[in-house]
Amino acid sequence: MTENITLRFLGTGTSTGVPAIGCTCPACLSTDTRDKRLRASAIVSVGDKNLLIDCGPDFRRQIIDAGAPHLEAVLLTHSHYDHVGGIDDMRPYCHSLPDGHFPVYCTADVAEDLRNRVPYCFRENLYPGVPVFSIHEVDPKAPFMVGDIQVTPLPVMHDRLPIIGFRIGPLAYITDAKTIPESTFSLLEGVDTLVINALRHVPHHSHMSVGEALAVVDRLKPRAVYFTHIADALGPHASVEAALPPPVRLAYDGLSISFKRLSKN
């Protein structure tokens, strides 16, 4: 049997978004809708089950634009604000559950940061109406299950900060990586569709440049590649994508890609 997998890019921008406030570079002044980039986030759909990857400060707008689909859980790559700043806006999803606790899958350090940043969501005596979460701390070196969906963490380094991406069947989603350990390359063997960050052309201390991301692509040789977590400094979408080698494309907000995987049944 096969299952349909769809990835919808909710946001493909870096921490400032594109256009950046007050910037007059070509990408920020572009009228191409593909150059309007909210903070990086995506929904992976396996059959009729939807997993949110990251929940940044643009989440409310992003999820409304996506039609406010049902969500099974949120998977967090790390706790930087552009990836978790919209967590309070998940309260409608919390309130829709019988016990009011929405599942969050993240590493222990991210769980600690969440409890410190939004302590009102975790107190013993909760203020009425606050979002409430069920934290599932994951081992970054071991696969875990969200219902019947297996998710494999992909440990990468965001400068000196260990964070994770995710592999779900033939799809790998990596954001904010600067380097990828050899042990993670082994987890990426045979990947069909790779989503990976490519911030700009010039090297950056904590994010891959286009050249560094292309080196990963050349090593893994996936069938399809989409660059995300893009800065305005990369340049306008149309000219940048035209210069990329196949099978690499620039992702953009609202883009959906679909493919199939073999199911276990």
mmCIF file of C-alpha atoms in Angstrom:
data_model
loop_
_atom_site.group_PDB
_atom_site.id
_atom_site.type_symbol
_atom_site.label_atom_id
_atom_site.label_comp_id
_atom_site.label_asym_id
_atom_site.label_seq_id
_atom_site.Cartn_x
_atom_site.Cartn_y
_atom_site.Cartn_z
ATOM 1 C CA MET A 1 0.000 0.000 0.000
ATOM 2 C CA THR A 2 0.995 3.623 -0.460
ATOM 3 C CA GLU A 3 0.113 6.746 1.493
ATOM 4 C CA ASN A 4 -0.103 10.283 0.191
ATOM 5 C CA ILE A 5 2.224 12.812 1.824
ATOM 6 C CA THR A 6 1.831 16.545 1.325
ATOM 7 C CA LEU A 7 4.088 19.291 2.579
ATOM 8 C CA ARG A 8 2.683 22.813 2.653
ATOM 9 C CA PHE A 9 5.129 25.628 3.293
ATOM 10 C CA LEU A 10 3.447 28.074 5.670
ATOM 11 C CA GLY A 11 6.520 30.311 5.776
ATOM 12 C CA THR A 12 9.903 30.270 4.053
ATOM 13 C CA GLY A 13 11.614 33.367 5.453
ATOM 14 C CA THR A 14 14.345 33.950 7.968
ATOM 15 C CA SER A 15 13.840 35.550 11.397
ATOM 16 C CA THR A 16 13.139 39.031 9.957
ATOM 17 C CA GLY A 17 10.742 37.837 7.290
ATOM 18 C CA VAL A 18 10.770 39.284 3.761
ATOM 19 C CA PRO A 19 10.352 42.188 3.229
ATOM 20 C CA ALA A 20 12.451 43.168 6.222
ATOM 21 C CA ILE A 21 11.328 46.284 8.049
ATOM 22 C CA GLY A 22 12.737 49.420 6.395
ATOM 23 C CA CYS A 23 14.759 47.530 3.769
ATOM 24 C CA THR A 24 14.886 48.733 0.160
ATOM 25 C CA CYS A 25 16.834 45.840 -1.405
ATOM 26 C CA PRO A 26 15.478 44.254 -4.622
ATOM 27 C CA ALA A 27 13.874 41.308 -2.807
ATOM 28 C CA CYS A 28 12.124 43.528 -0.269
ATOM 29 C CA LEU A 29 10.811 45.860 -2.996
ATOM 30 C CA SER A 30 9.767 42.983 -5.257
ATOM 31 C CA THR A 31 6.109 42.728 -6.294
ATOM 32 C CA ASP A 32 6.449 38.964 -6.868
ATOM 33 C CA THR A 33 4.272 37.259 -4.259
ATOM 34 C CA ARG A 34 6.950 34.562 -3.904
ATOM 35 C CA ASP A 35 9.185 37.230 -2.327
ATOM 36 C CA LYS A 36 6.724 37.788 0.540
ATOM 37 C CA ARG A 37 8.133 35.393 3.106
ATOM 38 C CA LEU A 38 6.756 34.795 6.596
ATOM 39 C CA ARG A 39 8.819 33.024 9.241
ATOM 40 C CA ALA A 40 9.722 29.387 8.474
ATOM 41 C CA SER A 41 7.060 26.768 9.217
ATOM 42 C CA ALA A 42 5.304 23.917 7.419
ATOM 43 C CA ILE A 43 2.530 21.343 7.663
ATOM 44 C CA VAL A 44 3.258 17.722 6.777
ATOM 45 C CA SER A 45 0.138 15.726 5.961
ATOM 46 C CA VAL A 46 0.284 11.922 6.006
ATOM 47 C CA GLY A 47 -3.037 10.691 4.772
ATOM 48 C CA ASP A 48 -5.583 12.720 6.747
ATOM 49 C CA LYS A 49 -3.232 13.518 9.650
ATOM 50 C CA ASN A 50 -1.496 16.905 9.806
ATOM 51 C CA LEU A 51 1.714 17.655 11.704
ATOM 52 C CA LEU A 52 2.800 21.260 12.176
ATOM 53 C CA ILE A 53 6.553 21.905 12.069
ATOM 54 C CA ASP A 54 7.407 24.973 14.160
ATOM 55 C CA CYS A 55 5.023 27.676 15.306
ATOM 56 C CA GLY A 56 6.545 31.100 14.763
ATOM 57 C CA PRO A 57 5.154 34.592 15.332
ATOM 58 C CA ASP A 58 3.272 34.518 11.992
ATOM 59 C CA PHE A 59 1.354 31.340 12.897
ATOM 60 C CA ARG A 60 -2.098 32.934 13.208
ATOM 61 C CA ARG A 61 -1.971 34.413 9.719
ATOM 62 C CA GLN A 62 -0.348 31.304 8.257
ATOM 63 C CA ILE A 63 -2.864 28.824 9.611
ATOM 64 C CA ILE A 64 -5.822 30.976 8.571
ATOM 65 C CA ASP A 65 -4.365 31.259 5.051
ATOM 66 C CA ALA A 66 -4.016 27.454 5.040
ATOM 67 C CA GLY A 67 -7.711 27.041 5.875
ATOM 68 C CA ALA A 68 -7.191 26.247 9.583
ATOM 69 C CA PRO A 69 -6.845 22.475 9.086
ATOM 70 C CA HIS A 70 -7.050 19.993 11.929
ATOM 71 C CA LEU A 71 -3.644 19.408 13.526
ATOM 72 C CA GLU A 72 -2.493 16.265 15.318
ATOM 73 C CA ALA A 73 0.571 17.807 16.956
ATOM 74 C CA VAL A 74 3.365 20.336 16.594
ATOM 75 C CA LEU A 75 7.001 19.310 16.113
ATOM 76 C CA LEU A 76 9.533 21.928 17.220
ATOM 77 C CA THR A 77 13.025 22.125 15.747
ATOM 78 C CA HIS A 78 14.343 24.530 18.417
ATOM 79 C CA SER A 79 13.197 27.364 20.659
ATOM 80 C CA HIS A 80 14.349 30.509 18.840
ATOM 81 C CA TYR A 81 11.520 33.037 18.722
ATOM 82 C CA ASP A 82 10.962 32.810 14.971
ATOM 83 C CA HIS A 83 10.125 29.120 15.475
ATOM 84 C CA VAL A 84 8.027 29.199 18.667
ATOM 85 C CA GLY A 85 6.757 32.784 18.984
ATOM 86 C CA GLY A 86 3.216 31.877 17.904
ATOM 87 C CA ILE A 87 2.660 29.149 20.479
ATOM 88 C CA ASP A 88 0.019 31.170 22.350
ATOM 89 C CA ASP A 89 -2.012 31.428 19.131
ATOM 90 C CA MET A 90 -2.546 27.664 19.245
ATOM 91 C CA ARG A 91 -5.217 28.076 21.911
ATOM 92 C CA PRO A 92 -8.096 27.232 19.496
ATOM 93 C CA TYR A 93 -6.414 23.897 18.844
ATOM 94 C CA CYS A 94 -5.974 23.296 22.573
ATOM 95 C CA HIS A 95 -9.598 24.151 23.281
ATOM 96 C CA SER A 96 -10.827 21.788 20.557
ATOM 97 C CA LEU A 97 -9.448 18.725 22.386
ATOM 98 C CA PRO A 98 -11.408 16.855 25.072
ATOM 99 C CA ASP A 99 -8.684 17.352 27.691
ATOM 100 C CA GLY A 100 -7.535 20.714 26.317
ATOM 101 C CA HIS A 101 -3.887 19.591 26.103
ATOM 102 C CA PHE A 102 -2.349 19.974 22.643
ATOM 103 C CA PRO A 103 0.618 17.626 21.920
ATOM 104 C CA VAL A 104 4.038 19.226 21.458
ATOM 105 C CA TYR A 105 7.052 17.113 20.477
ATOM 106 C CA CYS A 106 10.446 18.651 21.218
ATOM 107 C CA THR A 107 13.787 18.047 22.892
ATOM 108 C CA ALA A 108 14.228 18.600 26.636
ATOM 109 C CA ASP A 109 15.951 21.983 26.255
ATOM 110 C CA VAL A 110 13.116 23.289 24.102
ATOM 111 C CA ALA A 111 10.554 22.049 26.624
ATOM 112 C CA GLU A 112 12.375 23.917 29.392
ATOM 113 C CA ASP A 113 12.471 27.101 27.321
ATOM 114 C CA LEU A 114 8.733 26.872 26.630
ATOM 115 C CA ARG A 115 7.931 26.483 30.307
ATOM 116 C CA ASN A 116 10.037 29.570 31.057
ATOM 117 C CA ARG A 117 8.658 31.693 28.209
ATOM 118 C CA VAL A 118 4.961 30.930 28.640
ATOM 119 C CA PRO A 119 4.755 29.807 32.293
ATOM 120 C CA TYR A 120 1.046 30.654 32.417
ATOM 121 C CA CYS A 121 0.429 27.619 30.164
ATOM 122 C CA PHE A 122 1.980 25.218 32.683
ATOM 123 C CA ARG A 123 0.891 26.440 36.119
ATOM 124 C CA GLU A 124 -1.024 24.196 38.482
ATOM 125 C CA ASN A 125 -3.842 26.747 38.695
ATOM 126 C CA LEU A 126 -4.445 27.850 35.129
ATOM 127 C CA TYR A 127 -6.053 31.143 34.154
ATOM 128 C CA PRO A 128 -9.268 30.330 32.245
ATOM 129 C CA GLY A 129 -8.783 30.217 28.488
ATOM 130 C CA VAL A 130 -4.999 29.905 28.328
ATOM 131 C CA PRO A 131 -3.555 27.360 25.903
ATOM 132 C CA VAL A 132 -2.427 24.161 27.568
ATOM 133 C CA PHE A 133 0.096 21.738 26.119
ATOM 134 C CA SER A 134 1.104 18.142 26.588
ATOM 135 C CA ILE A 135 4.874 18.129 26.188
ATOM 136 C CA HIS A 136 6.458 14.972 24.765
ATOM 137 C CA GLU A 137 10.210 15.213 25.241
ATOM 138 C CA VAL A 138 11.954 13.351 22.437
ATOM 139 C CA ASP A 139 15.380 11.789 22.323
ATOM 140 C CA PRO A 140 17.181 13.517 19.414
ATOM 141 C CA LYS A 141 18.863 10.197 18.598
ATOM 142 C CA ALA A 142 15.764 7.987 18.477
ATOM 143 C CA PRO A 143 12.658 7.822 16.266
ATOM 144 C CA PHE A 144 9.301 8.515 17.922
ATOM 145 C CA MET A 145 5.669 7.996 17.016
ATOM 146 C CA VAL A 146 2.917 10.572 16.612
ATOM 147 C CA GLY A 147 -0.058 8.258 16.477
ATOM 148 C CA ASP A 148 0.848 5.846 13.693
ATOM 149 C CA ILE A 149 3.349 8.219 12.043
ATOM 150 C CA GLN A 150 7.024 7.530 12.653
ATOM 151 C CA VAL A 151 9.202 10.628 12.923
ATOM 152 C CA THR A 152 12.989 10.432 12.943
ATOM 153 C CA PRO A 153 14.833 13.396 14.501
ATOM 154 C CA LEU A 154 17.711 14.758 12.440
ATOM 155 C CA PRO A 155 20.317 16.324 14.754
ATOM 156 C CA VAL A 156 22.112 19.318 13.189
ATOM 157 C CA MET A 157 24.140 22.225 14.519
ATOM 158 C CA HIS A 158 22.801 25.794 14.451
ATOM 159 C CA ASP A 159 26.204 27.388 15.000
ATOM 160 C CA ARG A 160 27.031 25.880 18.443
ATOM 161 C CA LEU A 161 23.408 25.060 19.310
ATOM 162 C CA PRO A 162 22.235 21.467 18.784
ATOM 163 C CA ILE A 163 18.799 21.448 17.145
ATOM 164 C CA ILE A 164 16.808 18.908 15.140
ATOM 165 C CA GLY A 165 15.132 18.507 11.801
ATOM 166 C CA PHE A 166 12.698 15.717 10.993
ATOM 167 C CA ARG A 167 12.444 12.815 8.587
ATOM 168 C CA ILE A 168 9.011 11.388 7.847
ATOM 169 C CA GLY A 169 9.243 8.543 5.356
ATOM 170 C CA PRO A 170 10.840 9.854 2.149
ATOM 171 C CA LEU A 171 10.723 13.496 3.318
ATOM 172 C CA ALA A 172 13.428 15.290 5.297
ATOM 173 C CA TYR A 173 12.891 18.807 6.681
ATOM 174 C CA ILE A 174 15.936 20.683 7.992
ATOM 175 C CA THR A 175 15.999 24.336 8.952
ATOM 176 C CA ASP A 176 18.546 26.616 10.651
ATOM 177 C CA ALA A 177 21.412 24.193 10.131
ATOM 178 C CA LYS A 178 24.998 25.338 9.728
ATOM 179 C CA THR A 179 26.552 21.871 9.783
ATOM 180 C CA ILE A 180 25.257 18.302 9.579
ATOM 181 C CA PRO A 181 27.034 15.567 11.575
ATOM 182 C CA GLU A 182 28.081 12.362 9.840
ATOM 183 C CA SER A 183 25.624 10.416 12.004
ATOM 184 C CA THR A 184 22.781 12.510 10.580
ATOM 185 C CA PHE A 185 23.945 11.991 7.008
ATOM 186 C CA SER A 186 23.419 8.282 7.606
ATOM 187 C CA LEU A 187 19.800 9.021 8.610
ATOM 188 C CA LEU A 188 19.343 10.931 5.352
ATOM 189 C CA GLU A 189 20.393 8.085 3.080
ATOM 190 C CA GLY A 190 17.845 7.407 0.378
ATOM 191 C CA VAL A 191 15.842 10.555 1.065
ATOM 192 C CA ASP A 192 13.507 11.396 -1.820
ATOM 193 C CA THR A 193 12.558 14.996 -1.020
ATOM 194 C CA LEU A 194 14.868 17.271 0.939
ATOM 195 C CA VAL A 195 13.868 20.610 2.442
ATOM 196 C CA ILE A 196 16.918 22.479 3.700
ATOM 197 C CA ASN A 197 17.780 26.017 4.725
ATOM 198 C CA ALA A 198 19.812 28.248 2.409
ATOM 199 C CA LEU A 199 19.946 31.718 3.935
ATOM 200 C CA ARG A 200 21.962 33.697 1.373
ATOM 201 C CA HIS A 201 24.980 33.423 -0.933
ATOM 202 C CA VAL A 202 27.507 34.866 1.544
ATOM 203 C CA PRO A 203 28.496 32.528 4.425
ATOM 204 C CA HIS A 204 26.757 33.054 7.775
ATOM 205 C CA HIS A 205 27.890 31.917 11.218
ATOM 206 C CA SER A 206 24.780 29.867 12.031
ATOM 207 C CA HIS A 207 22.968 29.128 8.765
ATOM 208 C CA MET A 208 23.972 27.368 5.569
ATOM 209 C CA SER A 209 24.718 29.487 2.550
ATOM 210 C CA VAL A 210 23.491 28.421 -0.884
ATOM 211 C CA GLY A 211 26.895 26.890 -1.616
ATOM 212 C CA GLU A 212 26.893 24.896 1.616
ATOM 213 C CA ALA A 213 23.355 23.644 1.019
ATOM 214 C CA LEU A 214 24.250 22.646 -2.545
ATOM 215 C CA ALA A 215 27.147 20.591 -1.189
ATOM 216 C CA VAL A 216 24.645 18.639 0.941
ATOM 217 C CA VAL A 217 22.441 18.143 -2.112
ATOM 218 C CA ASP A 218 25.385 16.903 -4.154
ATOM 219 C CA ARG A 219 26.223 14.361 -1.458
ATOM 220 C CA LEU A 220 22.685 13.045 -0.889
ATOM 221 C CA LYS A 221 21.390 13.321 -4.470
ATOM 222 C CA PRO A 222 17.666 13.426 -3.593
ATOM 223 C CA ARG A 223 15.042 13.442 -6.317
ATOM 224 C CA ALA A 224 13.678 16.844 -5.257
ATOM 225 C CA VAL A 225 15.097 19.698 -3.171
ATOM 226 C CA TYR A 226 13.485 22.855 -1.794
ATOM 227 C CA PHE A 227 15.436 25.652 -0.123
ATOM 228 C CA THR A 228 13.751 27.439 2.787
ATOM 229 C CA HIS A 229 14.579 29.866 5.649
ATOM 230 C CA ILE A 230 15.548 32.440 3.046
ATOM 231 C CA ALA A 231 16.796 35.972 3.715
ATOM 232 C CA ASP A 232 16.158 39.029 1.570
ATOM 233 C CA ALA A 233 19.921 39.110 0.913
ATOM 234 C CA LEU A 234 19.551 36.002 -1.246
ATOM 235 C CA GLY A 235 17.830 38.111 -3.895
ATOM 236 C CA PRO A 236 14.505 37.992 -5.769
ATOM 237 C CA HIS A 237 12.931 34.567 -6.129
ATOM 238 C CA ALA A 238 12.735 34.496 -9.933
ATOM 239 C CA SER A 239 16.387 35.293 -10.629
ATOM 240 C CA VAL A 240 17.742 33.116 -7.819
ATOM 241 C CA GLU A 241 15.718 30.040 -8.734
ATOM 242 C CA ALA A 242 16.667 30.366 -12.404
ATOM 243 C CA ALA A 243 20.337 30.030 -11.431
ATOM 244 C CA LEU A 244 19.903 26.925 -9.261
ATOM 245 C CA PRO A 245 20.846 23.515 -10.673
ATOM 246 C CA PRO A 246 18.205 20.805 -11.002
ATOM 247 C CA PRO A 247 16.602 19.374 -8.914
ATOM 248 C CA VAL A 248 16.833 22.394 -6.585
ATOM 249 C CA ARG A 249 14.027 24.913 -6.269
ATOM 250 C CA LEU A 250 13.259 27.786 -3.940
ATOM 251 C CA ALA A 251 10.262 27.146 -1.736
ATOM 252 C CA TYR A 252 7.750 29.959 -1.244
ATOM 253 C CA ASP A 253 4.897 30.604 1.143
ATOM 254 C CA GLY A 254 1.824 28.576 0.248
ATOM 255 C CA LEU A 255 3.661 26.082 -1.974
ATOM 256 C CA SER A 256 2.387 22.506 -1.599
ATOM 257 C CA ILE A 257 4.275 19.440 -2.772
ATOM 258 C CA SER A 258 2.891 15.911 -2.798
ATOM 259 C CA PHE A 259 4.377 12.461 -3.173
ATOM 260 C CA LYS A 260 3.789 8.930 -1.952
ATOM 261 C CA ARG A 261 5.444 6.568 0.508
ATOM 262 C CA LEU A 262 5.062 2.880 1.149
ATOM 263 C CA SER A 263 2.939 2.265 4.241
ATOM 264 C CA LYS A 264 3.555 -0.513 6.767
ATOM 265 C CA ASN A 265 0.152 -2.106 6.265
#
